[in-house]
CSV table of C-alpha atoms and ligand atoms in Angstrom, one decimal:
chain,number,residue,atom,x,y,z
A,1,UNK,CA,68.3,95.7,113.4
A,2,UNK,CA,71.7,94.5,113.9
A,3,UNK,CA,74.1,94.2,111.0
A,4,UNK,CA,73.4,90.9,108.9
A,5,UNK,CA,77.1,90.1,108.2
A,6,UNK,CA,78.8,87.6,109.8
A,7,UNK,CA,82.2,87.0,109.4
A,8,UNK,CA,83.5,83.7,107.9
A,9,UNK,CA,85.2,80.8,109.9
A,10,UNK,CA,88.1,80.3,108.1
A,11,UNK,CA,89.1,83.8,108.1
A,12,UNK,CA,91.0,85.2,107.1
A,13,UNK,CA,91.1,83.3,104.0
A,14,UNK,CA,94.4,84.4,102.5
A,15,UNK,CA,97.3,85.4,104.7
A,16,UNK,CA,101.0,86.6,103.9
A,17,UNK,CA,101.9,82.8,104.9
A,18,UNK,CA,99.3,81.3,102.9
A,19,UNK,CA,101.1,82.8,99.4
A,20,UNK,CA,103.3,81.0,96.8
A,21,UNK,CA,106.2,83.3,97.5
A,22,UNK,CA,107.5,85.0,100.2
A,23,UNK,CA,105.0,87.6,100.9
A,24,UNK,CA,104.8,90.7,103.4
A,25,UNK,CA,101.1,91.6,102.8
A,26,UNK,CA,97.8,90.6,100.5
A,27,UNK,CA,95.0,92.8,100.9
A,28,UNK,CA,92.5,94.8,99.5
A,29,UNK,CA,91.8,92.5,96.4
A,30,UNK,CA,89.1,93.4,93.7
A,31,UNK,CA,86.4,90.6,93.0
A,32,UNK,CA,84.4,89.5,90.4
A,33,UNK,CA,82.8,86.0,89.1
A,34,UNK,CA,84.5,84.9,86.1
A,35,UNK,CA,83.9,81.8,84.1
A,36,UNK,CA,82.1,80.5,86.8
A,37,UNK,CA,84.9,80.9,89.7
A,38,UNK,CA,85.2,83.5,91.7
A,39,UNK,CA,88.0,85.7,90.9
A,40,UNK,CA,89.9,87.9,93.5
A,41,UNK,CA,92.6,90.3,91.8
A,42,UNK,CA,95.2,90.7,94.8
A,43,UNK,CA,96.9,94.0,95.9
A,44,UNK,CA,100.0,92.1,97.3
A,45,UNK,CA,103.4,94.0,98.5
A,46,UNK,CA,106.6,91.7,99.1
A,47,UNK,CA,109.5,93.0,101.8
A,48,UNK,CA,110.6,95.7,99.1
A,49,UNK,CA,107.2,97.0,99.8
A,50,UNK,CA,106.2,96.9,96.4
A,51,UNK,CA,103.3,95.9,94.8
A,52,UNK,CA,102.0,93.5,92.4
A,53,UNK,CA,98.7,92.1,91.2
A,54,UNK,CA,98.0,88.3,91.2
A,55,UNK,CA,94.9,86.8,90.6
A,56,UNK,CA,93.4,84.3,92.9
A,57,UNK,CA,90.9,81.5,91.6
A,58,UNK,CA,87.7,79.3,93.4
A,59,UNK,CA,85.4,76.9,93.0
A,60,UNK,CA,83.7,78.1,96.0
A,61,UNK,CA,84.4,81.4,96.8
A,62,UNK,CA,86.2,80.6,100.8
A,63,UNK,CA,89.8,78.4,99.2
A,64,UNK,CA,91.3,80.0,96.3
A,65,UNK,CA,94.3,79.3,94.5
A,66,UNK,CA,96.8,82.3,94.1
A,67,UNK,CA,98.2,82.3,90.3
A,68,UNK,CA,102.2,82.9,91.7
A,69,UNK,CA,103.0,84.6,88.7
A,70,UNK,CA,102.0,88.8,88.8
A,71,UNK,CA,99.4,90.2,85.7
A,72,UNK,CA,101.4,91.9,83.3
A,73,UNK,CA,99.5,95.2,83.8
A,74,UNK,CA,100.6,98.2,81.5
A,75,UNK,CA,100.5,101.4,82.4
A,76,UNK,CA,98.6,104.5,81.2
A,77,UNK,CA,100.4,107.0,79.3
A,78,UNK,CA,100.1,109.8,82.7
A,79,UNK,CA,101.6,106.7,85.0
A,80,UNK,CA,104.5,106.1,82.3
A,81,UNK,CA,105.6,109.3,82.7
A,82,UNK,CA,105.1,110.5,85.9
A,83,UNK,CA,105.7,107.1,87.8
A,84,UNK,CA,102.9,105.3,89.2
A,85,UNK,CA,102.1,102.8,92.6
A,86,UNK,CA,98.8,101.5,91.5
A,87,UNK,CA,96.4,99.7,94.5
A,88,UNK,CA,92.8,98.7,95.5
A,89,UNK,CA,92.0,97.3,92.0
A,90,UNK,CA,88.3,97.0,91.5
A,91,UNK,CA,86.6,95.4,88.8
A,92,UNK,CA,83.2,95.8,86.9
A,93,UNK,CA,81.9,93.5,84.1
A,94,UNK,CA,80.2,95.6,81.7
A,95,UNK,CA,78.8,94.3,78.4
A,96,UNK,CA,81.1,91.2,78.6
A,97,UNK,CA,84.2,92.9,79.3
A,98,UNK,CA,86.0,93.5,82.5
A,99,UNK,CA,86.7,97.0,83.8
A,100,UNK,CA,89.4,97.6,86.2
A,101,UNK,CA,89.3,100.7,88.5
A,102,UNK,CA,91.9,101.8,90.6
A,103,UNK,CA,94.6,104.4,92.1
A,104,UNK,CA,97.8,105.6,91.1
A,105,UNK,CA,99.8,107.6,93.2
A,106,UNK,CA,101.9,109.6,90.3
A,107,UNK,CA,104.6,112.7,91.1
A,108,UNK,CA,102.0,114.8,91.9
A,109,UNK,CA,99.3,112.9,94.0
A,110,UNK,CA,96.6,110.4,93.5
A,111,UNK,CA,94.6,110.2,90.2
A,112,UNK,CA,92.2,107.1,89.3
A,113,UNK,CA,92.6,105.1,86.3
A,114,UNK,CA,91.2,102.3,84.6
A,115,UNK,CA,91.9,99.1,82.3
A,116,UNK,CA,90.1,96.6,80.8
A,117,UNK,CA,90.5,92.9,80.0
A,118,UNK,CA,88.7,90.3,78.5
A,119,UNK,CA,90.8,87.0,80.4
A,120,UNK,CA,92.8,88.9,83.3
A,121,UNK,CA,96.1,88.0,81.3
A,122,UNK,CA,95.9,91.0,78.8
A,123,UNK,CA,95.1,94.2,79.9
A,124,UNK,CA,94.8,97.5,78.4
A,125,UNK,CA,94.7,100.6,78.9
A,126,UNK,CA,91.7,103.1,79.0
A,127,UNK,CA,93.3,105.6,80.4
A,128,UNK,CA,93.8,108.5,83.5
A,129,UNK,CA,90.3,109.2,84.3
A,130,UNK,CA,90.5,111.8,87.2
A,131,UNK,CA,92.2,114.8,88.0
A,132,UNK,CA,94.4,114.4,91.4
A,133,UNK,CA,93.6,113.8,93.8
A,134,UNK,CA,90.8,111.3,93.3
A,135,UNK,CA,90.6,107.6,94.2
A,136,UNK,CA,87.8,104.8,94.7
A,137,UNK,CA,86.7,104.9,91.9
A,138,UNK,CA,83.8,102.2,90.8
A,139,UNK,CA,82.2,101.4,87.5
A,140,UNK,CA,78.6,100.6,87.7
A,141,UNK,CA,78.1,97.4,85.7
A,142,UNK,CA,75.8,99.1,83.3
A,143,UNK,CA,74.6,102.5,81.5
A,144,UNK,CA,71.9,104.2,83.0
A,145,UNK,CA,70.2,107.2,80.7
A,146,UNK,CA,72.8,106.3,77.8
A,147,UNK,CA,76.1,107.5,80.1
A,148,UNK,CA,78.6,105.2,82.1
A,149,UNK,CA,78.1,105.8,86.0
A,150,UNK,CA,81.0,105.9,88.7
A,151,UNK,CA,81.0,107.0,92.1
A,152,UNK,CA,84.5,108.0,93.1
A,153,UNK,CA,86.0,110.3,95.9
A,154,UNK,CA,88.5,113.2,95.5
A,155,UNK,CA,90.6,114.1,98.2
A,156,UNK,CA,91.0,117.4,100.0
A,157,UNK,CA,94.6,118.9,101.4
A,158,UNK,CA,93.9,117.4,104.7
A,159,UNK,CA,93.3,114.2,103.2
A,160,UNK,CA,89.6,114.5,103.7
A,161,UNK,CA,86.9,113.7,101.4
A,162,UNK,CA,83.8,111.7,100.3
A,163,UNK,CA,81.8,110.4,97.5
A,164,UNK,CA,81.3,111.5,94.2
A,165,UNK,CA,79.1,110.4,91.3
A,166,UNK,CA,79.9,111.4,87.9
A,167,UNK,CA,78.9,110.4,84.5
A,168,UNK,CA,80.7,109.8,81.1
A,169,UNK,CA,79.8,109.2,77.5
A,170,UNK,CA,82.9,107.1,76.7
A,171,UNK,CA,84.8,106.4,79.7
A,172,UNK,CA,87.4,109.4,79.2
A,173,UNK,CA,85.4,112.0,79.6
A,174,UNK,CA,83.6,112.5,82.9
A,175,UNK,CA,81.6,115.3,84.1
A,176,UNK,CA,78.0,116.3,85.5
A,177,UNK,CA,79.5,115.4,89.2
A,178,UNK,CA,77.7,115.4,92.4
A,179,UNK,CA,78.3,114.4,95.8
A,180,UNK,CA,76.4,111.4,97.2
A,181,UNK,CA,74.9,113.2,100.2
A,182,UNK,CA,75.3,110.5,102.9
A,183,UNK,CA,74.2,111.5,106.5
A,184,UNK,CA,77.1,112.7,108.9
A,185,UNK,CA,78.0,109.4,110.0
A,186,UNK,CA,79.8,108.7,114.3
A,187,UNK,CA,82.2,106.5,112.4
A,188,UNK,CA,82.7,108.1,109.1
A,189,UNK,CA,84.0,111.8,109.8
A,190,UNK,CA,87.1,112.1,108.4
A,191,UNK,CA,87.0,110.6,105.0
A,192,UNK,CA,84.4,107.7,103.0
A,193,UNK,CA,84.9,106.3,99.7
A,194,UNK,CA,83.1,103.6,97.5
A,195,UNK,CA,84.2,99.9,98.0
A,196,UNK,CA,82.0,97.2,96.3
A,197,UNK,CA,80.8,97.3,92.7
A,198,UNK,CA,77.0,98.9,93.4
A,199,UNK,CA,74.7,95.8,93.1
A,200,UNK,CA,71.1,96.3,91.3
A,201,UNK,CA,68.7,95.5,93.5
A,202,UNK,CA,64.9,95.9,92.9
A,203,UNK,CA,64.8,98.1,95.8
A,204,UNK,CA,67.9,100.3,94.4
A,205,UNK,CA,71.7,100.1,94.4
A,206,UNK,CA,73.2,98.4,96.9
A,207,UNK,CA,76.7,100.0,97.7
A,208,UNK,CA,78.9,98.9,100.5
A,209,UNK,CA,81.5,101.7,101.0
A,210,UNK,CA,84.2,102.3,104.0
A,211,UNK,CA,84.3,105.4,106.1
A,212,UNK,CA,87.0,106.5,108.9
A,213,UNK,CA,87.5,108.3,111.7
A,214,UNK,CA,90.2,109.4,114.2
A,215,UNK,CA,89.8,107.6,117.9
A,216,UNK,CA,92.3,108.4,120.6
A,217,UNK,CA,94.9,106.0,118.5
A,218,UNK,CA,94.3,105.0,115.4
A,219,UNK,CA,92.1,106.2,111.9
A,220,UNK,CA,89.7,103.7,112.0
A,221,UNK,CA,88.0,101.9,109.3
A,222,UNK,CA,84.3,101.1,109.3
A,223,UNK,CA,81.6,99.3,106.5
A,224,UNK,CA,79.0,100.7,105.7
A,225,UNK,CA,75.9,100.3,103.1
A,226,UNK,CA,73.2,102.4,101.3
A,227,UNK,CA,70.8,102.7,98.8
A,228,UNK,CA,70.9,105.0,95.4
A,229,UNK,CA,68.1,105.2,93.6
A,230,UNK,CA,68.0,103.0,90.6
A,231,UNK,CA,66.9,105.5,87.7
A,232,UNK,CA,69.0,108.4,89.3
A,233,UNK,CA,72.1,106.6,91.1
A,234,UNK,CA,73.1,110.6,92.4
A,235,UNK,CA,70.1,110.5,95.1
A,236,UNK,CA,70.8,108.4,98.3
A,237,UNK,CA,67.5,106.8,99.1
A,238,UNK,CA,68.9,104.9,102.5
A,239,UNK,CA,72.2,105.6,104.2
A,240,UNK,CA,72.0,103.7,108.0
A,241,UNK,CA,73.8,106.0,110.3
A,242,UNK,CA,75.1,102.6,111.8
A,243,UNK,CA,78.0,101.0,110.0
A,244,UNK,CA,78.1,97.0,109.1
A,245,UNK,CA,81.6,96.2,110.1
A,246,UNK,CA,84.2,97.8,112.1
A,247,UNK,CA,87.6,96.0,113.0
A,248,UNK,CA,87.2,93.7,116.1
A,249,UNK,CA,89.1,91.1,115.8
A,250,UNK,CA,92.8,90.2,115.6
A,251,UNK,CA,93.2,89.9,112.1
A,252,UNK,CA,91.8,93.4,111.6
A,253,UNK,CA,93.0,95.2,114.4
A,254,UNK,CA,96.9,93.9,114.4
A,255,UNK,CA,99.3,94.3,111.0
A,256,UNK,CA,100.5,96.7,108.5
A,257,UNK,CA,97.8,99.6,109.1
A,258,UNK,CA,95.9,98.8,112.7
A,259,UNK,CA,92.1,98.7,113.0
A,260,UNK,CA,91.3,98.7,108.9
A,261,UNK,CA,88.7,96.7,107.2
A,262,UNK,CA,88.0,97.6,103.6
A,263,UNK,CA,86.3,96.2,100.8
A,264,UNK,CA,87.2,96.6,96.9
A,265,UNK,CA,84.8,93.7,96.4
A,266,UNK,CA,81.8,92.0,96.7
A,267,UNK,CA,80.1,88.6,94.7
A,268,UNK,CA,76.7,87.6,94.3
A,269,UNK,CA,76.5,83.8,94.8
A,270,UNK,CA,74.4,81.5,92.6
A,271,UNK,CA,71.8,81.3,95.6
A,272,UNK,CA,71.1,85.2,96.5
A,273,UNK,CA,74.5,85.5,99.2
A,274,UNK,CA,76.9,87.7,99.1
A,275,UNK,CA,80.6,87.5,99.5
A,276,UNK,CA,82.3,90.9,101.3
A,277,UNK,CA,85.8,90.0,100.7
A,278,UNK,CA,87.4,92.8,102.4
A,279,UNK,CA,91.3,93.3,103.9
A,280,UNK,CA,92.1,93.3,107.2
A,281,UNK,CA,94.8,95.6,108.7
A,282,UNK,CA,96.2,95.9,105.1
A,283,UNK,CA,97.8,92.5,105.8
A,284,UNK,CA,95.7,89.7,104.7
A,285,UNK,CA,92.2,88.9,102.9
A,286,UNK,CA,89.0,88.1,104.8
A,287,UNK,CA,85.8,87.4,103.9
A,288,UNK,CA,82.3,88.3,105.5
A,289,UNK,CA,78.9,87.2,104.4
A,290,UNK,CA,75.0,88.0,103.9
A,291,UNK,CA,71.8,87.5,102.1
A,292,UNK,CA,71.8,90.2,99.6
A,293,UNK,CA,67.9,90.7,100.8
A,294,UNK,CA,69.2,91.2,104.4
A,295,UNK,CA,71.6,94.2,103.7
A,296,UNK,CA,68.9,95.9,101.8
A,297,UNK,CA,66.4,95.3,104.1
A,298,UNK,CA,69.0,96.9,106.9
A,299,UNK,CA,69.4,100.0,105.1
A,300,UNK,CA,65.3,99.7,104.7
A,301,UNK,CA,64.9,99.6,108.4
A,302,UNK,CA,67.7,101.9,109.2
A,303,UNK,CA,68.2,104.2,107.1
B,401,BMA,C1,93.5,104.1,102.2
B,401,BMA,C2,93.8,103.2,101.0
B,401,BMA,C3,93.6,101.8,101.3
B,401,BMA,C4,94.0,101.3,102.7
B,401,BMA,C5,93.6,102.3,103.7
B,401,BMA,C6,94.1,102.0,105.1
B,401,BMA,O1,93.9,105.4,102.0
B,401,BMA,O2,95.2,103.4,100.8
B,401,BMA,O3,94.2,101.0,100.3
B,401,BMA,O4,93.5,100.1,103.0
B,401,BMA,O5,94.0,103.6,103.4
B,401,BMA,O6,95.5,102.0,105.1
C-alpha cells in the first residue's frame, strides 16, 4: 500500500513572500485547532537570522492570516540565564489549556522546554523539562495511568538519536524513560524524532515523526507513522519500514536546509482528514493531507 498522503495544490501555503514583513524563512510551525480556526504557531527567522513566533489564523485550514506582530513569549528561568534560540514549537491541548513544547539551544546545548497558554497572547512558563541534549519533545493530549506522557529524543555526541517516552506526575519531573523501539528504518539511520501531537485512534496512537539519513549530498529528511499502543504508549504496535513523505519537489528540495520535510503539526478536520502541515527546506510552510483511517490502516498493512 502506497502512502495515503497527497500533497496539497496550493502548496506551499505560506512562503517568505507571502509574510507581512520582510521575511527570510517560515517553517516548521506548531498546529492546533483553536476556537474553531485552525491555528499554526510559526517558527519564522528574518535576514538577522533570528527567530520569532507569530501565529497564523483559518477558517479553512489551506489560507491563513499571519498575525504580523511576534507572541510575547517569556523565557524559562535556565534560557534567561544561559541564553536561549527557541524553535519547532509544538502544541498540545490538555484539559482546556494549551501546552507548548519546544527546543532551546542554551550555552551548553539543546534542552526542551515548555509553556502554556490559554489565548496564544499570554504565555507562561512551565519550565526546562530535559537535560541537554534533548529535543522533540511532544505532549500527549491526555494522562494515561494518572501520569503526563511525552515522547521526546535526546541527542548523542555525533548528533545521533531517537525516540524516547517518558512520564511525569506534574510536568517538571519526568522519569521512567524508554525508547520507542522502531524498526531500523532505509531512510531513518542517522537520527528520528517525534513530529505531530500522537492522535488517539481506536486502533492506537497515531504518531507521524521525521527520520534522516546521509545520501551522497545531503541529510535527508523523511515522514514517517506508527502505532503505540493505547493503554501502554512505550510499546510500538506498527512502525512501516516505508516512510510517508520524503522531499521531492522544489519547494522541499531547494532553500535554507535542502531536501527537509518536517512536521511539528498535524489537525483533525471536522470530517475525519487530517492536515500534515510540515516545512519544506526550512523555508516555507506546506501542507499534506489524509483520511486519518487511511494512515492507520497503512501502518495496519505495513507495519
Ligand atoms: C533539525 C531541527 C529542525 C530542522 C531540521 C533540518 O535538527 O533543527 O528544526 O528542520 O534540523 O534542518
Amino acid at each position: 500500500m502506497k502512502s495515503p498522503l497527497i500533497r496539497h495544490e496550493k502548496n506551499p501555503i505560506i512562503s517568505p513572500e507571502d509574510m507581512p514583513f520582510e521575511t527570510y524563512s517560515v517553517f516548521n510551525a506548531g498546529a492546533t485547532y483553536f476556537n474553531g480556526r485552525f491555528l499554526m504557531l510559526l517558527r519564522v527567522e528574518k535576514y538577522d537570522r533570528k527567530t520569532y513566533f507569530h501565529t497564523a489564523l483559518s477558517e479553512d485550514g489551506v489560507n491563513f492570516e499571519v498575525n504580523p506582530d511576534p507572541i510575547n513569549y517569556p523565557l524559562a528561568e535556565l534560557e534567561k540565564e544561559w541564553g536561549g534560540h527557541r524553535f519547532d514549537m509544538r502544541i498540545t491541548r490538555l484539559d482546556g489549556t494549551y501546552y507548548v513544547c519546544h527546543a532551546s539551544w542554551m550555552k551548553f546545548g539543546c534542552c526542551s522546554a515548555m509553556a502554556k497558554t490559554d489565548d496564544f497572547i499570554n504565555f507562561e512558563p512551565v519550565g526546562s523539562i530535559s537535560m541537554p541534549s534533548n529535543r522533540n519533545s511532544v505532549l500527549f493530549p491526555e494522562k494515561i495511568n494518572g501520569l503526563y506522557v511525552r515522547i521526546d529524543r535526546p541527542q548523542s555526541i555525533n548528533g545521533s538519536g531517537s525516540m524516547w517516552i517518558n512520564y511525569s506526575p506534574d510536568l517538571i519531573y519526568w522519569g521512567n524513560a524508554k525508547p520507542l523501539k522502531i524498526p531500523v528504518l532505509g531512510w531513518g539511520g542517522r537520527k528520528n524524532g517525534a513530529g505531530a501531537i500522537p492522535i488517539k485512534t481506536n486502533k492506537g496512537w497515531l504518531e507521524i515523526y521525521h527520520a534522516t539519513c546521509h545520501t551522497a549530498s545531503t541529510e535527508n529528511y523523511y515522514l514517517g507513522a506508527m502505532l503505540l499502543d493505547l493503554k501502554d504508549p512505550s510499546i510500538v504496535l506498527k512502525a512501516p519500514e516505508k516512510f510517508i513523505l520524503a522531499a521531492e519537489k522544489n519547494y522541499e528540495c531547494i532553500g535554507q536546509v535542502p531536501n527537509v520535510v518536517f512536521t511539528a503539526g498535524a489537525v483533525e478536520t471536522t470530517d475525519g482528514k487530517l492536515n500534515i502541515y510540515y516545512g519544506g527546506a526550512d523555508t516555507r510552510m506546506c501542507l499534506a493531507q489524509t483520511a486519518i483511517e487511511d494512515l492507520v490502516e497503512f501502518c495496519l498493512r505495513n507495519g
